[in-house]
Structures are given as structure tokens and as C-alpha cells.
CSV table of C-alpha atoms in Angstrom, one decimal:
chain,number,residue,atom,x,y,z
A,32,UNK,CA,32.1,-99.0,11.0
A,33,UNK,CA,34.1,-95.7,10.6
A,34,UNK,CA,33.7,-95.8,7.0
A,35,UNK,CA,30.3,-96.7,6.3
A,36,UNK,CA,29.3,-93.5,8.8
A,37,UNK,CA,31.5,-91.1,6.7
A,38,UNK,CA,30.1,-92.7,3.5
A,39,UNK,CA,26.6,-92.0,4.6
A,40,UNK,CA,27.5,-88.9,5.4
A,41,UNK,CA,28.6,-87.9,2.4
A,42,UNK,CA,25.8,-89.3,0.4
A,43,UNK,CA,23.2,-87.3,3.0
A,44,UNK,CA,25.4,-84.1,2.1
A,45,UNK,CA,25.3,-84.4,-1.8
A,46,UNK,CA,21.7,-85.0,-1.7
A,47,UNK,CA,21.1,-81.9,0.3
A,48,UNK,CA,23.7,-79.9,-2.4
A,49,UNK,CA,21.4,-81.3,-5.6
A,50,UNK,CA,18.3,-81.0,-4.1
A,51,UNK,CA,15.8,-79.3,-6.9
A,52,UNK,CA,15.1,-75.3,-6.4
A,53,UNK,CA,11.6,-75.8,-5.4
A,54,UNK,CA,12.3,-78.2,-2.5
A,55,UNK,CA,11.7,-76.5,1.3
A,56,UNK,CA,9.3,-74.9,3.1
A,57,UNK,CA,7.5,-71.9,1.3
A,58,UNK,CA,5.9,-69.2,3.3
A,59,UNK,CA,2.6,-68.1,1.4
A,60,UNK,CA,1.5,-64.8,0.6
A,61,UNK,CA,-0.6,-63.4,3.5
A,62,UNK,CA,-4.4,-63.6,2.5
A,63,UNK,CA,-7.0,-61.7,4.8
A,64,UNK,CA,-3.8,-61.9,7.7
A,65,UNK,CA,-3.8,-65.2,7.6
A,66,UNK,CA,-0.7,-67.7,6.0
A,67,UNK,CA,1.0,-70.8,5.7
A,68,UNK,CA,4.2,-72.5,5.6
A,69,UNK,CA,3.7,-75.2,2.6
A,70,UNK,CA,6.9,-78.4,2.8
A,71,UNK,CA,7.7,-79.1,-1.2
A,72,UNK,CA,9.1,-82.9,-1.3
A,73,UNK,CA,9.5,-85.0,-4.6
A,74,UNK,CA,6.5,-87.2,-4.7
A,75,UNK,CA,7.2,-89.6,-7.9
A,76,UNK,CA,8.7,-87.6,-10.6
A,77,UNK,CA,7.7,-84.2,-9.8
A,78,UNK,CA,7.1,-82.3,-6.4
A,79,UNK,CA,4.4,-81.8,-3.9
A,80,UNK,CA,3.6,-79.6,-1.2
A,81,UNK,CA,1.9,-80.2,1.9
A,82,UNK,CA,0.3,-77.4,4.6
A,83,UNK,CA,2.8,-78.0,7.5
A,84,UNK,CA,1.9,-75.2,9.3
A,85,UNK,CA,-0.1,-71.7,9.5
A,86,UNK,CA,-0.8,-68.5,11.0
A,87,UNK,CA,-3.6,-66.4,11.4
A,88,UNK,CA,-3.5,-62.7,13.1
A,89,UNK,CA,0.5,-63.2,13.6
A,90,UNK,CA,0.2,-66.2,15.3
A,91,UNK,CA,0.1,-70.3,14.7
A,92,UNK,CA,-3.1,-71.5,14.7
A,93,UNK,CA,-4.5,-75.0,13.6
A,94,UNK,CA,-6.1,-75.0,10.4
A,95,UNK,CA,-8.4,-78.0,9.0
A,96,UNK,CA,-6.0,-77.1,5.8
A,97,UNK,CA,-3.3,-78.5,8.1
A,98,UNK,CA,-1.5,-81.9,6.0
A,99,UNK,CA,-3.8,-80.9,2.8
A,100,UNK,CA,-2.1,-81.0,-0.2
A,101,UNK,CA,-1.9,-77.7,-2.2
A,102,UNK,CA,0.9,-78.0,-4.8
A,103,UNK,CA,0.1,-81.2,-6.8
A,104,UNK,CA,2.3,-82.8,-9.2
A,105,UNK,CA,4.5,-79.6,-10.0
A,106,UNK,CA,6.9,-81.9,-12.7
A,107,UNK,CA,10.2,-79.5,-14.0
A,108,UNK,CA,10.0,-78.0,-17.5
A,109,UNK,CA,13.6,-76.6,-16.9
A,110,UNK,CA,15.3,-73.3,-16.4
A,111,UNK,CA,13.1,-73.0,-12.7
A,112,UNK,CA,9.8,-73.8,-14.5
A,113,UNK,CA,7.2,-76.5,-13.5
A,114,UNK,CA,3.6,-77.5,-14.2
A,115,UNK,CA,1.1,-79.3,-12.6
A,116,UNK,CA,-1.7,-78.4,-10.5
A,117,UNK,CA,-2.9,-76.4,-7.3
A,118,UNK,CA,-5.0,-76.2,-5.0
A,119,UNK,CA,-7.1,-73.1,-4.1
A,120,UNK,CA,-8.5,-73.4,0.1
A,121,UNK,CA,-10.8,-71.0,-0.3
A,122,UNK,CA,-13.0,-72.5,-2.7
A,123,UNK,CA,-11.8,-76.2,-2.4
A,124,UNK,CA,-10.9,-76.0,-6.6
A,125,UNK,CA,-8.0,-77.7,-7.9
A,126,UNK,CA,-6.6,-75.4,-11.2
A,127,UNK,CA,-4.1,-76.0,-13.6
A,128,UNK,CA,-0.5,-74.9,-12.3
A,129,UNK,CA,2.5,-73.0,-12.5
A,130,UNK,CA,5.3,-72.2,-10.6
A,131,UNK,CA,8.3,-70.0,-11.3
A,132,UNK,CA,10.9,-70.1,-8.8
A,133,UNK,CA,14.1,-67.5,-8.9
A,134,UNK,CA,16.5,-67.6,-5.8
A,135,UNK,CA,14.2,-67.7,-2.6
A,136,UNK,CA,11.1,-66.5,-4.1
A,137,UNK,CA,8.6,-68.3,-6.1
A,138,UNK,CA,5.8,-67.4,-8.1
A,139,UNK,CA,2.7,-69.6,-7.9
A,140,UNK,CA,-0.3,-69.7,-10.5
A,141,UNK,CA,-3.4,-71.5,-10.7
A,142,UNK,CA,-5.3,-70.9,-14.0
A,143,UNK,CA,-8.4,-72.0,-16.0
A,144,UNK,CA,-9.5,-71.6,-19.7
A,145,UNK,CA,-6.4,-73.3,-20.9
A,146,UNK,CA,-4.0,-70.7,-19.0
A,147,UNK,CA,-5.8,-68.2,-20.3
A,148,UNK,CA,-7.1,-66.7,-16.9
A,149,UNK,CA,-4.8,-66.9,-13.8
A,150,UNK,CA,-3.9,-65.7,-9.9
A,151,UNK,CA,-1.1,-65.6,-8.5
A,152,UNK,CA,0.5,-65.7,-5.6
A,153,UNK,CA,4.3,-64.9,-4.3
A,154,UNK,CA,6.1,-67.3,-1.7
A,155,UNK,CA,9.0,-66.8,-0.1
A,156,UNK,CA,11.2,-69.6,1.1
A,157,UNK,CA,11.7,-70.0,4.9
A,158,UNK,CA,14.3,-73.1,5.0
């Protein structure tokens, strides 16, 4: 029994140490005082990011955004890169996306017109 516990352990600690850059929770930039904490998981072969929590005024609140989806299909292009798509709350659009992510922050873009127009956002990892 000994072993197969220490072997599972090890196997849950590798897959913590090569987990992808873009995998946590990601604190959104505040817009009008109000943010949220988004949890980026693999879902297929890219990553996803769900609304776990948010904040309005300094404190939690409960959203409807709560459990949406906002980062859709970000797939890795390499050196920190991805693509896919995002979703914007405050007009209920999905855009073409981007994310850049460097240590613990990570730039987020949604853009139209082929990537010709975008907005961006900085988040900042939590855990």
C-alpha cells in the first residue's frame, strides 16, 4: 500500500511542476470597481477559464457571470503565446483572442476586424 501512495504522490507533484503558465486563478483588471477571479484549466487541447468568483465595491458579491465561461479555447502558440477566443460580460460578445502571459501577469485581448482592432486587459495571477 506504502508504495502505490508515494507513487501517487509523486505523479500529483510532477503534474503540479509542468503544469502550463496560464493555468490558475487570474484576478481581472478592475472595471467600474468591480472584478473577478477567472480558474484557467485545460479543457481538450487548449485552456479555459471559468468566473469562480467576484467582487464588486471591495467585496464578494454574486454575479449572474458566476461559472460563465470567459477565456474560450486559448490553444499554445509557444514562447507564453495563445489564441482562441473571449468573452466580453458587458456586451455578451465573444471576440477573437489573445493572451500573453509573462511570470504572474498576463495580458488579455479580444479583437475584431481580423486583429486589427483590440482591448485589453491585464490580470494578475492570485494562486
Amino acid at each position: 500500500m506504502r508504495p502505490f501512495i508515494l507513487a501517487a504522490g509523486l505523479i500529483l507533484a510532477a503534474g503540479a511542476a509542468f503544469a502550463d503558465p496560464i493555468e490558475g486563478v487570474w484576478q481581472t483588471q478592475p472595471d467600474e470597481g468591480a472584478f473577478a477571479h477567472v480558474t484557467v484549466a485545460p479543457c481538450g487541447g487548449a485552456f479555459c477559464g471559468t468566473i469562480t468568483r467576484t467582487f464588486r465595491d471591495g467585496a464578494e458579491y454574486q454575479s449572474p457571470n458566476l461559472g460563465r465561461q470567459i477565456v474560450i479555447d486559448m490553444a499554445p502558440q509557444g514562447s507564453g503565446n495563445y489564441a482562441g477566443r473571449v468573452w466580453r460580460p458587458s456586451n455578451d460578445r465573444v471576440y477573437a483572442g489573445k493572451a500573453a502571459v509573462s511570470g504572474d501577469r498576463m495580458s488579455l485581448s479580444g479583437c475584431i476586424a481580423g486583429g486589427l482592432l483590440c482591448s485589453s486587459q491585464t490580470w494578475a495571477k492570485v494562486r
